[in-house]
Amino acid sequence: MEVKSKNGKGIYRFNGVDVLILLALIAAAAAVVLVLGLVSGNGNDQSVKVEYVVEISPVRDEFLGKIRVGDTLIDSAGKYNIGVVKSVESVPYTEELLDSGTGEVVAAPYPEHSTLRVTVTANATKNGGYYSIGGFRIAAGTRVYSRFPDFLGEGYCISFRVIDG
Amino acid sequence: MANHEKKAGRLRFGILDVAIGLAVLACLCGVVLRYGIGGSLGGNDKLSDAKISFLVLDKNRDSVDGLTEGTEFYLKSDGSRIGTLDAGLSIMDAEVFFQDIDGTIEKTQSSDGHVDVRGTLSVSGRYNSGEGFFLNGRTFMATGGKVEVYTETCDFTLIVTGITLLTQ
């Protein structure tokens, strides 16, 4: 495209560099949309309330009590806000060992360490056969890099259920 | 007159100028978001003094000789300064867990020169109860977190065992 001035001379020509600039802008805008999660899906999203349990272990006993009911859980890998703590349970951390006396495998308590089971509630969307919370896909078995305001730890989602929706 | 028209044409503000201007603005926004400058522009940049207590597991005793009061700690991830080591470093034989003959797990102390280290760092950061503690206003830290750090003489991974705010 060429815009001409009154005297007929070209003063503006749309060239390859302009195309590149526009493509770069479109790419940047698309990236912003993706990063900010402005696209919520294809319109078939189903909003539901879910409850899931994240198991974090082993946790040193000196760290117990750092997760509180009402804390926000963030997946520290992707910075997704993935729910609010409903309850926290700690049980002794065990490892399976062979008892050489009986020949049986036993769950042996590991001194000064616990397993934390954190129940979390969140609003999720179902789309394409899976659930996601704010863009974070979750199901039983999903690894969760758990970030609470006063605690950091790695765990797995060990149970997942829809409670409303 | 012709010269005047020519100059005016040269200064014309076109659609691509707008596009370039928007691109520059987008870049600036990206920088602001990436480095959290938005918070500082909003007056939330006031950092508090704090103490981070830490635990380092299973180090060779000789490797921690260089840790003395005032030693500077740095984040391995970006080289930024964490803070300085306080007095009162505690160095003890490393904890070892082993399986006893009856199938139980027992705790004992290492006897091969490996040590665990507990200490405290004086740091600065920003804290709010909903989000937690951000070292220097940027790097999230919390109890249980494992942080790769280095000093002039030592590389190691520390486990944060507690964070105490000294000033608000």
Coordinates of C-alpha atoms in Angstrom, one line a residue:
Chain A
M1 CA 0.0 0.0 0.0
E2 CA 1.3 3.4 -0.9
V3 CA -0.1 6.7 0.3
K4 CA 0.7 9.7 -1.9
S5 CA 1.0 13.3 -1.1
K6 CA -0.6 16.1 -3.0
N7 CA 2.3 16.4 -5.3
G8 CA 2.1 12.7 -6.1
K9 CA 5.2 11.6 -4.3
G10 CA 5.0 8.5 -2.2
I11 CA 5.4 9.3 1.4
Y12 CA 4.4 6.1 3.0
R13 CA 4.9 2.6 1.8
F14 CA 3.7 -0.5 3.6
N15 CA 6.7 -2.9 3.4
G16 CA 8.0 -6.2 4.7
V17 CA 9.4 -4.6 7.9
D18 CA 6.0 -3.2 8.7
V19 CA 4.5 -6.7 8.3
L20 CA 7.1 -8.1 10.7
I21 CA 6.3 -5.4 13.2
L22 CA 2.6 -6.1 13.0
L23 CA 3.2 -9.9 13.4
A24 CA 5.4 -9.3 16.4
L25 CA 2.7 -7.2 18.0
I26 CA 0.1 -9.8 17.3
A27 CA 2.4 -12.4 18.8
A28 CA 3.0 -10.3 21.9
A29 CA -0.7 -9.7 22.3
A30 CA -1.4 -13.4 22.0
A31 CA 1.3 -14.1 24.6
V32 CA -0.3 -11.6 27.0
V33 CA -3.7 -13.2 26.6
L34 CA -2.2 -16.7 27.3
V35 CA -0.2 -15.6 30.3
L36 CA -3.0 -13.7 31.9
G37 CA -5.4 -16.5 31.2
L38 CA -7.8 -14.3 29.4
V39 CA -9.0 -17.1 27.2
S40 CA -11.3 -19.4 29.3
G41 CA -11.8 -22.1 26.7
N42 CA -14.1 -22.8 23.9
G43 CA -17.4 -22.0 25.6
N44 CA -18.1 -25.5 26.8
D45 CA -16.4 -25.0 30.2
Q46 CA -18.4 -26.3 33.1
S47 CA -17.7 -24.5 36.4
V48 CA -17.7 -26.7 39.5
K49 CA -16.5 -26.7 43.1
V50 CA -13.9 -29.3 43.9
E51 CA -12.1 -30.6 46.9
Y52 CA -8.8 -32.4 46.7
V53 CA -6.1 -33.6 49.1
V54 CA -2.4 -32.8 48.6
E55 CA 0.0 -35.1 50.4
I56 CA 3.4 -33.7 51.3
S57 CA 6.0 -35.9 52.7
P58 CA 8.4 -36.3 54.4
V59 CA 8.1 -33.1 56.4
R60 CA 10.3 -32.5 59.4
D61 CA 8.3 -32.3 62.5
E62 CA 9.7 -28.9 63.4
F63 CA 7.8 -27.5 60.3
L64 CA 4.4 -28.7 61.4
G65 CA 1.8 -26.0 62.1
K66 CA 3.0 -23.7 59.3
I67 CA -0.1 -24.4 57.1
R68 CA -3.3 -22.9 58.4
V69 CA -7.0 -23.3 57.5
G70 CA -7.8 -20.4 55.1
D71 CA -4.3 -20.2 53.6
T72 CA -4.1 -19.8 49.8
L73 CA -2.4 -22.6 48.0
I74 CA -0.3 -21.5 45.0
D75 CA 1.4 -23.9 42.6
S76 CA 4.9 -22.5 42.9
A77 CA 6.0 -23.8 39.5
G78 CA 3.4 -22.0 37.4
K79 CA 2.2 -19.4 40.0
Y80 CA -1.4 -20.7 39.7
N81 CA -3.7 -19.9 42.6
I82 CA -5.2 -23.3 43.1
G83 CA -7.4 -23.1 46.2
V84 CA -7.9 -22.5 49.8
V85 CA -6.9 -24.8 52.7
K86 CA -9.9 -26.4 54.3
S87 CA -8.1 -28.7 56.7
V88 CA -4.7 -30.0 57.6
E89 CA -3.8 -33.4 59.0
S90 CA -0.4 -34.8 59.9
V91 CA 0.4 -38.4 60.4
P92 CA 3.7 -40.1 61.1
Y93 CA 5.8 -40.6 58.0
T94 CA 6.6 -44.2 57.3
E95 CA 8.8 -46.1 54.9
E96 CA 8.3 -49.7 53.9
L97 CA 11.1 -52.0 55.0
L98 CA 11.7 -55.7 55.2
D99 CA 11.6 -57.0 58.7
S100 CA 14.4 -59.6 58.5
G101 CA 13.0 -61.4 61.5
T102 CA 9.6 -62.2 60.0
G103 CA 10.4 -61.8 56.3
E104 CA 7.5 -59.4 56.0
V105 CA 7.4 -55.8 54.6
V106 CA 6.5 -53.4 57.4
A107 CA 5.6 -49.7 57.4
A108 CA 8.3 -48.4 59.7
P109 CA 7.8 -44.9 61.3
Y110 CA 10.6 -42.5 60.3
P111 CA 11.7 -40.5 63.4
E112 CA 10.9 -36.8 63.6
H113 CA 9.2 -36.8 60.2
S114 CA 5.5 -36.6 59.3
T115 CA 3.2 -36.7 56.3
L116 CA 0.9 -33.8 55.8
R117 CA -2.4 -34.2 54.1
V118 CA -3.9 -30.8 53.1
T119 CA -7.5 -30.7 52.0
V120 CA -8.1 -27.8 49.6
T121 CA -11.3 -26.4 48.0
A122 CA -11.4 -24.5 44.8
N123 CA -13.5 -23.5 41.9
A124 CA -12.5 -25.5 38.8
T125 CA -13.6 -25.7 35.2
K126 CA -14.2 -28.9 33.3
N127 CA -13.2 -28.9 29.7
G128 CA -11.9 -31.5 27.3
G129 CA -12.2 -34.3 29.9
Y130 CA -10.2 -32.8 32.6
Y131 CA -10.5 -30.3 35.4
S132 CA -8.4 -27.1 35.8
I133 CA -8.1 -24.5 38.5
G134 CA -7.1 -21.1 37.1
G135 CA -5.4 -22.9 34.3
F136 CA -3.7 -25.5 36.4
R137 CA -4.7 -29.0 35.3
I138 CA -5.4 -31.2 38.3
A139 CA -6.4 -34.8 39.0
A140 CA -5.4 -37.5 41.5
G141 CA -1.7 -38.1 40.9
T142 CA -0.8 -34.6 39.8
R143 CA 2.4 -33.2 41.3
V144 CA 1.8 -30.0 43.2
Y145 CA 4.7 -27.7 44.1
S146 CA 2.9 -26.3 47.1
R147 CA 3.4 -22.8 48.2
F148 CA 1.5 -21.6 51.2
P149 CA 2.2 -18.2 52.8
D150 CA 4.4 -19.8 55.5
F151 CA 5.4 -23.1 54.0
L152 CA 6.9 -24.6 50.9
G153 CA 6.9 -28.2 49.9
E154 CA 6.4 -30.7 47.1
G155 CA 3.5 -33.1 47.1
Y156 CA 1.0 -35.0 45.1
C157 CA -2.7 -34.7 44.8
I158 CA -3.9 -38.1 46.3
S159 CA -7.6 -37.6 45.9
F160 CA -9.9 -35.4 43.9
R161 CA -13.7 -35.0 43.9
V162 CA -16.4 -32.6 42.7
I163 CA -18.5 -31.4 45.6
D164 CA -20.8 -29.0 43.7
G165 CA -21.6 -28.7 40.1
Chain B
M1 CA 6.5 26.7 0.7
A2 CA 7.4 23.4 -1.0
N3 CA 10.1 22.9 1.6
H4 CA 7.6 23.5 4.3
E5 CA 5.2 20.9 3.0
K6 CA 8.1 18.4 2.6
K7 CA 9.0 18.9 6.3
A8 CA 5.3 18.5 7.4
G9 CA 5.0 15.2 5.5
R10 CA 8.1 13.8 7.1
L11 CA 6.7 14.4 10.6
R12 CA 3.3 12.8 10.0
F13 CA 2.2 10.4 12.7
G14 CA 1.1 7.1 11.1
I15 CA -0.6 3.9 12.2
L16 CA 2.8 2.2 12.4
D17 CA 4.0 4.9 14.8
V18 CA 1.1 4.0 17.0
A19 CA 1.9 0.4 16.7
I20 CA 5.5 0.9 17.6
G21 CA 4.5 3.1 20.5
L22 CA 2.2 0.4 21.8
A23 CA 4.9 -2.2 21.4
V24 CA 7.3 0.0 23.5
L25 CA 4.6 0.4 26.1
A26 CA 4.0 -3.3 26.2
C27 CA 7.7 -3.9 26.7
L28 CA 7.7 -1.4 29.6
C29 CA 4.7 -3.2 31.1
G30 CA 6.5 -6.5 30.8
V31 CA 9.5 -5.1 32.7
V32 CA 7.3 -3.6 35.4
L33 CA 5.5 -7.0 35.9
R34 CA 8.6 -9.1 35.8
Y35 CA 10.5 -7.1 38.4
G36 CA 7.6 -6.1 40.6
I37 CA 8.3 -2.4 40.0
G38 CA 4.5 -1.9 40.2
G39 CA 4.6 -2.6 43.9
S40 CA 7.4 -0.1 44.5
L41 CA 5.6 2.6 42.5
G42 CA 2.6 2.0 44.6
G43 CA 4.6 2.6 47.8
N44 CA 4.7 -1.0 48.8
D45 CA 8.4 -1.3 48.5
K46 CA 9.3 -0.8 52.1
L47 CA 11.4 -3.7 53.2
S48 CA 11.5 -5.1 56.7
D49 CA 14.5 -6.5 58.6
A50 CA 14.1 -10.2 59.2
K51 CA 15.9 -13.3 60.4
I52 CA 15.9 -16.5 58.3
S53 CA 16.9 -19.5 60.3
F54 CA 18.2 -22.4 58.2
L55 CA 19.4 -26.0 58.3
V56 CA 22.1 -27.5 56.0
L57 CA 22.2 -31.2 56.0
D58 CA 25.1 -33.6 55.5
K59 CA 28.1 -31.4 54.7
N60 CA 31.7 -32.3 55.0
R61 CA 33.0 -30.7 58.1
D62 CA 35.9 -29.0 56.3
S63 CA 33.6 -27.4 53.7
V64 CA 31.8 -25.3 56.3
D65 CA 35.0 -23.8 57.9
G66 CA 34.5 -20.6 55.9
L67 CA 31.1 -19.9 57.5
T68 CA 31.7 -17.2 60.1
E69 CA 29.7 -14.3 61.4
G70 CA 29.2 -11.7 58.7
T71 CA 29.6 -14.2 55.8
E72 CA 27.6 -13.0 52.8
F73 CA 25.1 -15.4 51.3
Y74 CA 23.9 -15.2 47.7
L75 CA 21.2 -16.9 45.7
K76 CA 22.6 -19.3 43.1
S77 CA 19.6 -18.7 40.8
D78 CA 20.3 -15.1 40.1
G79 CA 23.4 -14.1 42.1
S80 CA 21.4 -11.7 44.3
R81 CA 22.5 -11.1 47.8
I82 CA 20.5 -12.8 50.5
G83 CA 22.0 -11.5 53.7
T84 CA 24.7 -12.0 56.2
L85 CA 25.3 -14.8 58.6
D86 CA 24.7 -14.1 62.3
A87 CA 26.9 -15.3 65.2
G88 CA 25.9 -18.5 66.9
L89 CA 26.4 -21.0 64.0
S90 CA 25.7 -24.5 65.3
I91 CA 27.6 -27.3 63.7
M92 CA 26.8 -30.8 64.8
D93 CA 27.4 -34.4 63.6
A94 CA 25.0 -35.1 60.7
E95 CA 21.8 -36.9 61.5
V96 CA 21.7 -40.4 60.0
F97 CA 18.6 -42.6 59.8
F98 CA 19.2 -46.4 59.5
Q99 CA 17.2 -49.6 59.6
D100 CA 17.6 -51.5 62.8
I101 CA 17.6 -55.3 62.8
D102 CA 14.0 -55.5 63.9
G103 CA 12.8 -53.4 61.0
T104 CA 12.5 -50.1 62.7
I105 CA 14.1 -46.9 61.6
E106 CA 16.5 -45.3 64.1
K107 CA 18.1 -41.9 64.2
T108 CA 21.7 -41.5 65.1
Q109 CA 24.6 -39.2 64.4
S110 CA 27.2 -39.5 61.7
S111 CA 30.7 -40.5 62.8
D112 CA 32.5 -40.0 59.5
G113 CA 33.0 -36.2 59.7
H114 CA 29.8 -35.1 58.1
V115 CA 27.9 -32.4 59.8
D116 CA 24.6 -30.6 59.9
V117 CA 24.6 -26.8 60.2
R118 CA 22.0 -24.6 61.8
G119 CA 22.3 -20.8 61.6
T120 CA 20.5 -17.5 61.1
L121 CA 20.8 -14.9 58.4
S122 CA 20.0 -11.2 58.7
V123 CA 18.0 -10.3 55.6
S124 CA 15.5 -7.8 54.3
G125 CA 12.2 -8.5 52.8
R126 CA 8.5 -7.8 52.5
Y127 CA 5.8 -9.7 54.3
N128 CA 2.1 -9.9 54.3
S129 CA 0.0 -12.6 55.9
G130 CA -1.8 -13.5 52.7
E131 CA 1.2 -14.0 50.5
G132 CA 4.1 -14.6 52.8
F133 CA 7.7 -13.4 52.8
F134 CA 9.5 -12.1 49.8
L135 CA 13.3 -11.8 50.2
N136 CA 14.3 -8.3 49.0
G137 CA 10.7 -7.9 47.9
R138 CA 11.2 -10.4 45.1
T139 CA 12.0 -14.0 46.0
F140 CA 9.4 -16.0 47.9
M141 CA 10.7 -17.8 50.9
A142 CA 9.0 -19.9 53.5
T143 CA 9.6 -22.6 56.0
G144 CA 10.5 -25.9 54.3
G145 CA 11.8 -24.3 51.2
K146 CA 15.1 -25.5 49.8
V147 CA 17.3 -22.8 48.5
E148 CA 20.5 -23.2 46.6
V149 CA 23.0 -20.6 47.9
Y150 CA 26.7 -19.8 47.8
T151 CA 29.2 -17.9 49.8
E152 CA 32.8 -17.0 48.9
T153 CA 34.0 -20.5 49.9
C154 CA 31.0 -22.8 49.9
D155 CA 28.1 -23.9 47.8
F156 CA 25.1 -25.7 49.4
T157 CA 21.4 -26.1 49.7
L158 CA 19.8 -24.7 52.8
I159 CA 16.4 -25.6 54.2
V160 CA 14.5 -22.6 55.6
T161 CA 13.4 -23.5 59.1
G162 CA 11.8 -20.3 60.1
I163 CA 11.4 -16.6 59.2
T164 CA 11.0 -13.9 61.9
L165 CA 10.2 -10.3 61.1
L166 CA 12.1 -7.8 63.2
T167 CA 10.5 -4.6 61.9
Q168 CA 7.2 -4.0 60.1

